[in-house]
mmCIF file of C-alpha atoms and ligand atoms in Angstrom:
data_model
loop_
_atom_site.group_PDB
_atom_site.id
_atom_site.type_symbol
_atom_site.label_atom_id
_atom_site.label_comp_id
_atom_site.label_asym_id
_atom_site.label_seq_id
_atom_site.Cartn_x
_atom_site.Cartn_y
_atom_site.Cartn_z
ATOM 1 C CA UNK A 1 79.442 101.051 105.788
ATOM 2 C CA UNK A 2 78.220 98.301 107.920
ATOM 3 C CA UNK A 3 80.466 95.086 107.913
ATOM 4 C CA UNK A 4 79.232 92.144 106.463
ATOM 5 C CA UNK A 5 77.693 89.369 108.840
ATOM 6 C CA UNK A 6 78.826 85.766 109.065
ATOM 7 C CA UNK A 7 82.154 84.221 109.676
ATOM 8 C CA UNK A 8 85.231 84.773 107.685
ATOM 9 C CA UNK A 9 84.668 81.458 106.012
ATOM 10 C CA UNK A 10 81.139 83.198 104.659
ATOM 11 C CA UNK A 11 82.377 86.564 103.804
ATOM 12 C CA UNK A 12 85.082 84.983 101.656
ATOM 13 C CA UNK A 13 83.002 82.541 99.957
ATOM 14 C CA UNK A 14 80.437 85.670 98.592
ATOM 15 C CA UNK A 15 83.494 87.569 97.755
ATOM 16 C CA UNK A 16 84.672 84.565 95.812
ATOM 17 C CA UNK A 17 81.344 84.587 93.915
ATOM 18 C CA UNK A 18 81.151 88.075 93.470
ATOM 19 C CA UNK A 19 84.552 88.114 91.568
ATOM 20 C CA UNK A 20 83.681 84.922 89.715
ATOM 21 C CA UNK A 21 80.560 86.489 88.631
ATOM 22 C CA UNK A 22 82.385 89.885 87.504
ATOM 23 C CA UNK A 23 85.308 87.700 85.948
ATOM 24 C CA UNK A 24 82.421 85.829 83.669
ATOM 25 C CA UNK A 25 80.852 89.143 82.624
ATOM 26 C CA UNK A 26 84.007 89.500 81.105
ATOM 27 C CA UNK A 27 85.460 86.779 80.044
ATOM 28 C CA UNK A 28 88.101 86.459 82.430
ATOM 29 C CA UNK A 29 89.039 83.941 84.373
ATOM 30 C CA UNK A 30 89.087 83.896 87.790
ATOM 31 C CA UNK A 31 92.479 83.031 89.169
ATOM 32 C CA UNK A 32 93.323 86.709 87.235
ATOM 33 C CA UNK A 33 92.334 88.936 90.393
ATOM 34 C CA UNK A 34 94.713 88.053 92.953
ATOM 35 C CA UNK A 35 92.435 89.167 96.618
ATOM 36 C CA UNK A 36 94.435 91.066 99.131
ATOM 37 C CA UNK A 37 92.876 91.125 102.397
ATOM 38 C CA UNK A 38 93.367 94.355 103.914
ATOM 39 C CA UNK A 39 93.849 93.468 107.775
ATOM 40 C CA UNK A 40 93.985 97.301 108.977
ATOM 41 C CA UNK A 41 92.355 97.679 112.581
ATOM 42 C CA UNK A 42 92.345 94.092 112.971
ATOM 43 C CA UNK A 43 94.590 92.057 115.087
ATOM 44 C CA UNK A 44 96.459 88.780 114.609
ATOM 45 C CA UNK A 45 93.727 86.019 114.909
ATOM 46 C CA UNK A 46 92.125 87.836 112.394
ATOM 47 C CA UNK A 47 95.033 87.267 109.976
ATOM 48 C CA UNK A 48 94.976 84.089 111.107
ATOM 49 C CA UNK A 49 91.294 83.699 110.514
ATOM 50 C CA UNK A 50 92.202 85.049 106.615
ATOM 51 C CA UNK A 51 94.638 82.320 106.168
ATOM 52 C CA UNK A 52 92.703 79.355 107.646
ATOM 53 C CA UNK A 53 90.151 80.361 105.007
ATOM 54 C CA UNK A 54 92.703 80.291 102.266
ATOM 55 C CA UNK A 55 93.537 84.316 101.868
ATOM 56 C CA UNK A 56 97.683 84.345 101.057
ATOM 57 C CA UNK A 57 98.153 88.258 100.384
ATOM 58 C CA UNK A 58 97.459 90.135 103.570
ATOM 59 C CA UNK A 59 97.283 93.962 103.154
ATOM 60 C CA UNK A 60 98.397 96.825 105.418
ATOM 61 C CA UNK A 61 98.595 100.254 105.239
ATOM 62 C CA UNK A 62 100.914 101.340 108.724
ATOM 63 C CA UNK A 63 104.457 100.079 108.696
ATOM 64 C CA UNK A 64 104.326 99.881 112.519
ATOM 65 C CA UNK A 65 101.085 98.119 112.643
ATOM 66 C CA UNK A 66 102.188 95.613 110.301
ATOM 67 C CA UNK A 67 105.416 94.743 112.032
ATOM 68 C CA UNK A 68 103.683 93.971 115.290
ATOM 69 C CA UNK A 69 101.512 91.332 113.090
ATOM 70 C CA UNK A 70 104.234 90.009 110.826
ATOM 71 C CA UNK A 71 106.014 89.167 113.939
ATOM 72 C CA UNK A 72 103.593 87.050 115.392
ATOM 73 C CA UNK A 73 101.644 85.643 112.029
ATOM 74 C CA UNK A 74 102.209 82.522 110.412
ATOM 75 C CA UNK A 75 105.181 83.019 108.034
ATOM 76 C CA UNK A 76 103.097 81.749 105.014
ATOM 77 C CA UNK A 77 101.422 85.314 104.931
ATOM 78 C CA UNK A 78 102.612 87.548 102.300
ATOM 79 C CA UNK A 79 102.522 90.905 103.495
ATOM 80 C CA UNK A 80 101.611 94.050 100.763
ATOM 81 C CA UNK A 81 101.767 97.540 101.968
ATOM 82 C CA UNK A 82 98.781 99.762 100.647
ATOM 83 C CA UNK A 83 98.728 102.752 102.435
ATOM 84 C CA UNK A 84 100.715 106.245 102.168
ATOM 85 C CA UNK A 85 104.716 105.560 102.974
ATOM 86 C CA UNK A 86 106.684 107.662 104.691
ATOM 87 C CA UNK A 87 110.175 108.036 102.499
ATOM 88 C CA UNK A 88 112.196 107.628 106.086
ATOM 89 C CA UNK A 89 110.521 104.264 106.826
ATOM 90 C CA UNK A 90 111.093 103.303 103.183
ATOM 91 C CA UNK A 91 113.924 100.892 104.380
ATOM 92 C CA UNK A 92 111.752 99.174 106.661
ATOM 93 C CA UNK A 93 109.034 98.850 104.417
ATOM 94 C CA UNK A 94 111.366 97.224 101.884
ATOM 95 C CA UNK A 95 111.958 94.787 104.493
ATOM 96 C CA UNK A 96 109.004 93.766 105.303
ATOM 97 C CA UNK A 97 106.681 93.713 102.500
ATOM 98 C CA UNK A 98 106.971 91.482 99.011
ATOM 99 C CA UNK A 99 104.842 94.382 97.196
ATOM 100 C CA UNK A 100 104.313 98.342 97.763
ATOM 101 C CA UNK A 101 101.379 99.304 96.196
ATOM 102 C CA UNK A 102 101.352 102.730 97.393
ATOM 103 C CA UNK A 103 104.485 104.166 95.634
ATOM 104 C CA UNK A 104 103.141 108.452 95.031
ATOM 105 C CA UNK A 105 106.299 110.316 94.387
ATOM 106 C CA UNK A 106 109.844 109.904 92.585
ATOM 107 C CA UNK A 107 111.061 110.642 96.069
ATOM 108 C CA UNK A 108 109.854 107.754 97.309
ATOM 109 C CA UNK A 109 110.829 105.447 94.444
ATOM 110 C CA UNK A 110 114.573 106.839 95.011
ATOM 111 C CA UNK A 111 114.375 106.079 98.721
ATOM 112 C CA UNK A 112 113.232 102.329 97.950
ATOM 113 C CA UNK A 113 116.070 101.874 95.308
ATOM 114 C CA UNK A 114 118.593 102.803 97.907
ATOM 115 C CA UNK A 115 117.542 100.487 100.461
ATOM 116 C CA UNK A 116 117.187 97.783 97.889
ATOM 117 C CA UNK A 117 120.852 98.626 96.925
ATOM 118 C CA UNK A 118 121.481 98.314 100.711
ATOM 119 C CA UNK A 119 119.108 94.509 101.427
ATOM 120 C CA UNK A 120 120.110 92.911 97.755
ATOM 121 C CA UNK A 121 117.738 91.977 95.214
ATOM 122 C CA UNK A 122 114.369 93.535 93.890
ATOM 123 C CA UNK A 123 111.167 95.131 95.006
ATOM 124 C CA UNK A 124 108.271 94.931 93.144
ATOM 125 C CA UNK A 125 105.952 98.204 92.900
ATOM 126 C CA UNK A 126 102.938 99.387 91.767
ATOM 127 C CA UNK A 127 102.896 103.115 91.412
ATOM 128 C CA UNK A 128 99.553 105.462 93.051
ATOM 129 C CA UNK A 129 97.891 107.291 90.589
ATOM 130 C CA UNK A 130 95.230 109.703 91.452
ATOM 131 C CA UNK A 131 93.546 109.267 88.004
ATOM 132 C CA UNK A 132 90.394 111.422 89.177
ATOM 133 C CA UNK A 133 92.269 114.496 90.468
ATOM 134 C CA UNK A 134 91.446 114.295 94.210
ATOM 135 C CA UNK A 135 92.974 116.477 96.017
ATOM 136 C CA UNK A 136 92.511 114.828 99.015
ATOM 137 C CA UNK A 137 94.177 111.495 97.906
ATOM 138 C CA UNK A 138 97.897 111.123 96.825
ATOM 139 C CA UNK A 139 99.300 109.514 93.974
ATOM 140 C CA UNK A 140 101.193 110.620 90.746
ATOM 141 C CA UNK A 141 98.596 113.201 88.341
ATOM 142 C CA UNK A 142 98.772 111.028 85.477
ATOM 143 C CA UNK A 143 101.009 112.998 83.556
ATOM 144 C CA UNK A 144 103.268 112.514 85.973
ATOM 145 C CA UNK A 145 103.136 108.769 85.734
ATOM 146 C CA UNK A 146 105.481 108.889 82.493
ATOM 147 C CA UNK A 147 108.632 110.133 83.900
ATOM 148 C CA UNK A 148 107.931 107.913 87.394
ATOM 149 C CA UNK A 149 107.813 104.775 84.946
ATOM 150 C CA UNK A 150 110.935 105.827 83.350
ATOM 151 C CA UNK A 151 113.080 106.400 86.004
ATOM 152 C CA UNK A 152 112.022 103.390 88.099
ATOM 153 C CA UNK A 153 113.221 101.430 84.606
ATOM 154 C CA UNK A 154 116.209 102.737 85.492
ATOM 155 C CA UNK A 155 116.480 101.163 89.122
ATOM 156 C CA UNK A 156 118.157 98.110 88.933
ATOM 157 C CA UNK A 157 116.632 97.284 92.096
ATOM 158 C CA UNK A 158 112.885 98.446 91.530
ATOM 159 C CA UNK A 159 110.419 96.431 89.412
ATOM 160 C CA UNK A 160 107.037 98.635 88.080
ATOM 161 C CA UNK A 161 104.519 95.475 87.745
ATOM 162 C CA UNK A 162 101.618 98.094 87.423
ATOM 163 C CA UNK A 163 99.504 101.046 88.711
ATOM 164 C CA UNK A 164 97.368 101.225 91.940
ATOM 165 C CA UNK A 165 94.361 103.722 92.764
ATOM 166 C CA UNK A 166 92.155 104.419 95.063
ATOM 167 C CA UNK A 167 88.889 106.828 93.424
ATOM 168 C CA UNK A 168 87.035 108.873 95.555
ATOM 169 C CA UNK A 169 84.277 106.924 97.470
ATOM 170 C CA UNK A 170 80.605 106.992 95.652
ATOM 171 C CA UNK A 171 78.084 105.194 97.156
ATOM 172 C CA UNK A 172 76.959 103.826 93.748
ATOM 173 C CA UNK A 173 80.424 102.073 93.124
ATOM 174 C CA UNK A 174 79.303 102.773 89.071
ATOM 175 C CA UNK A 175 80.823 106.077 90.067
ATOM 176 C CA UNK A 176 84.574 104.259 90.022
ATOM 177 C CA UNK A 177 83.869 102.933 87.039
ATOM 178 C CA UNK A 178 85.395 105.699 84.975
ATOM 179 C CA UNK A 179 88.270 106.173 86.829
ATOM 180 C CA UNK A 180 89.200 102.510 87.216
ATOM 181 C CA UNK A 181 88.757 102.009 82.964
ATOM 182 C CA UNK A 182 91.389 105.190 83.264
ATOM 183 C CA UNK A 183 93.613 103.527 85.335
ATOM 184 C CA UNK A 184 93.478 100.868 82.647
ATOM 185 C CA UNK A 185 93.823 102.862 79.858
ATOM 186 C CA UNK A 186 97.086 105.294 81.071
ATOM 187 C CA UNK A 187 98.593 101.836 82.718
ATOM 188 C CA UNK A 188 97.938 100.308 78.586
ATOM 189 C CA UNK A 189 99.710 103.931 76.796
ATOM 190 C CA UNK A 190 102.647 103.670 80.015
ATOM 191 C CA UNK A 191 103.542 100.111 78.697
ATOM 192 C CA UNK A 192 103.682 100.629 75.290
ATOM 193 C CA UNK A 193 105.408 104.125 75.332
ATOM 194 C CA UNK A 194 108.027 102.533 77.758
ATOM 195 C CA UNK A 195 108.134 99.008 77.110
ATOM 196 C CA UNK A 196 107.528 98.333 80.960
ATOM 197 C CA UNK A 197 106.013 94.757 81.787
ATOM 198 C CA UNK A 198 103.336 96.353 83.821
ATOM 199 C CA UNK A 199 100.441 93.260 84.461
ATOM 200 C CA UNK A 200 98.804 94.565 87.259
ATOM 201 C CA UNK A 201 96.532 97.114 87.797
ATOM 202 C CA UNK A 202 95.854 97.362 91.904
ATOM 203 C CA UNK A 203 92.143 98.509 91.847
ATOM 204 C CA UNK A 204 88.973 97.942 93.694
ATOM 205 C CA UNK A 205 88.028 97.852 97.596
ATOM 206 C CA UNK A 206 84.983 96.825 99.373
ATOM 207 C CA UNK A 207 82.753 98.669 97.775
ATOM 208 C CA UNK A 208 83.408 98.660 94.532
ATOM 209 C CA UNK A 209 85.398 95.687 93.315
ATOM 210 C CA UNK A 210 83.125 94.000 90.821
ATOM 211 C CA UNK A 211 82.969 97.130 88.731
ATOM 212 C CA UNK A 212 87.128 97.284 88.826
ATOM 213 C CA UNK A 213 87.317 93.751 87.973
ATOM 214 C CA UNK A 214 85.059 94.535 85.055
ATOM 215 C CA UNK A 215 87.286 97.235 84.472
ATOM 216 C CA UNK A 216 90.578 94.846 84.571
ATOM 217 C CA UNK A 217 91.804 94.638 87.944
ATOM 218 C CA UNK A 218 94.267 91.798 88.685
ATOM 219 C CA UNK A 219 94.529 92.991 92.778
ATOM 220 C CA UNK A 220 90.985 93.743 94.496
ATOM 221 C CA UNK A 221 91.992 94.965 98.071
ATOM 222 C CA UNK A 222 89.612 94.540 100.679
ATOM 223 C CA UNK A 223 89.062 95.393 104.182
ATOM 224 C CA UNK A 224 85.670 95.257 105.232
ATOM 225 C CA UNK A 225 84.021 92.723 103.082
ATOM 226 C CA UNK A 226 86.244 90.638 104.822
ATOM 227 C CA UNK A 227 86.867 91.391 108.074
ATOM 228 C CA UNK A 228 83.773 93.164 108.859
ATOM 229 C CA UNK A 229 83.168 97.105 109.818
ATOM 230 C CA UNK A 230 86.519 98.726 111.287
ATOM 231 C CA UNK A 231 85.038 101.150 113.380
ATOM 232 C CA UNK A 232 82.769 100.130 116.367
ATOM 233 C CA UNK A 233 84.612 98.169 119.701
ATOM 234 C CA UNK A 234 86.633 95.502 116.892
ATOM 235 C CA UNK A 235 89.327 97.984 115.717
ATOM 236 C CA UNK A 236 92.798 96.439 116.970
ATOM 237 C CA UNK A 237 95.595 99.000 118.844
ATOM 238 C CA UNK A 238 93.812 102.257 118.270
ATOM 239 C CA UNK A 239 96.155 103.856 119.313
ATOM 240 C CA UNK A 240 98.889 103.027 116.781
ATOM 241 C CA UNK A 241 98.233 106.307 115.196
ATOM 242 C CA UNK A 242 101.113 108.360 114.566
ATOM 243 C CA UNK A 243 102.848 105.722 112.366
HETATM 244 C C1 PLP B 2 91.532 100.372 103.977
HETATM 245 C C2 PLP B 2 92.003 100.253 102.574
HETATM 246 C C3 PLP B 2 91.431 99.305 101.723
HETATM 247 C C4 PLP B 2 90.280 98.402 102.115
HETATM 248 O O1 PLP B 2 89.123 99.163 102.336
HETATM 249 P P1 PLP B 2 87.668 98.478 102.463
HETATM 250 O O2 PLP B 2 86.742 99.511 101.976
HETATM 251 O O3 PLP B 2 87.487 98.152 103.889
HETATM 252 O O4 PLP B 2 87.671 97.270 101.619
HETATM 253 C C5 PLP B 2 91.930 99.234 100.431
HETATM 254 N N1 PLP B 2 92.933 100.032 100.010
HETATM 255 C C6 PLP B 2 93.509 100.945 100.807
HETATM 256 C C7 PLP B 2 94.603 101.791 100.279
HETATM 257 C C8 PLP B 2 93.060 101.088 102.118
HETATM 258 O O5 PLP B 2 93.625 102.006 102.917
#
């Protein structure tokens, strides 16, 4: 996909409009879909750039990368980790980010709880499920997502706030559509079965994030339509890749 043209000023402004017009197909208002500007390949001014135009929530999904930026952005960014975690950098990850979207195994849930035992306080999480069965993308199968709700109830130190996916890419984004009302649907059965407080349903990039607001999403996260195409001479520290 080719990035969008304009400055980040633009590109957030037809985002904006996009999700107001999704929200209003639905009824919802608009202050319901938090954005999370995924900042992946890009450097610092570009996070800078994101907050001048009014973006809080910046996304990453490399704990190394993101320490590199955190150190040098403003400290009003609030840093969310999307991407596949590591259960030995679990502890750092805890440190640095306010949410993990990306949590895919129990393993991973246990490692957070322990370094939350270790820093004080809470994490808030949003576990990966890979509602359409892809094997090439991780997450919890949803039957699996039962048991991972109820034993991060019992960690004093996590907090489930919701589910997170990521569907396989169609170039019609109708093609997420069924696996984002999914998401919607296990997150609904996982709260009432468990009596979780699970608001948020993490769901949406790009390409498709009007259909997964229509679908319910409270977090769109997105890279390009932001920050324009990652791959051509713009792509920051290429060679941060064996996080
Ligand atoms: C890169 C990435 C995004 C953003 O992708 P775009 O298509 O550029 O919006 C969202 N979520 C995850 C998990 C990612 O890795």
């Amino acid at each position: 996909m080719t990035g969008e043209p304009g400055t980040m000023e633009e590109r957030l402004a037809d985002v904006r409009r996009r999700l107001a017009l999704a929200c209003a197909a639905r009824g919802r208002a608009e202050d319901e879909v938090l954005v999370v500007a995924v900042a992946k390949g890009f450097g610092p001014e570009a996070v800078e750039a994101a907050i001048r135009a009014g973006l809080r929530v910046i996304g990453e999904n490399r704990v190394q990368e993101a320490r590199e930026k955190i150190a040098v952005c403003p400290s009003s960014a609030r840093w969310h980790m999307v991407g596949r975690l590591q259960t030995n950098k679990a502890r750092e990850a805890a440190a640095l980010f306010e949410m993990i979207h990306s949590v895919d195994s129990t393993r991973l849930l246990d490692a957070l709880s322990r370094a939350m035992e270790l820093e004080g306080g809470t994490k808030d999480v949003l576990l990966q499920v890979n509602v359409a069965g892809d094997s090439a993308k991780a997450g919890f199968s949803p039957g699996d997502a039962l048991p991972a709700v109820r034993a991060a109830c019992g960690m004093p130190h996590i907090r489930v706030r919701g589910l997170m996916t990521v569907p396989p890419f169609t170039p019609d984004p109708e093609g997420a559509r069924r696996h984002f009302a999914a998401l919607r649907e296990l997150r609904d059965r996982l709260a009432g079965e468990t009596g979780a407080d699970m608001p948020e349903l993490s769901m949406g990039m790009s390409n498709d994030y009007e259909v997964a607001v229509q679908e319910g999403a409270t977090m769109v996260r997105l890279g390009t339509a932001l920050f324009g195409a990652r791959s051509g001479g713009n792509s920051w520290r290429r060679r941060i890749d064996a996080d």
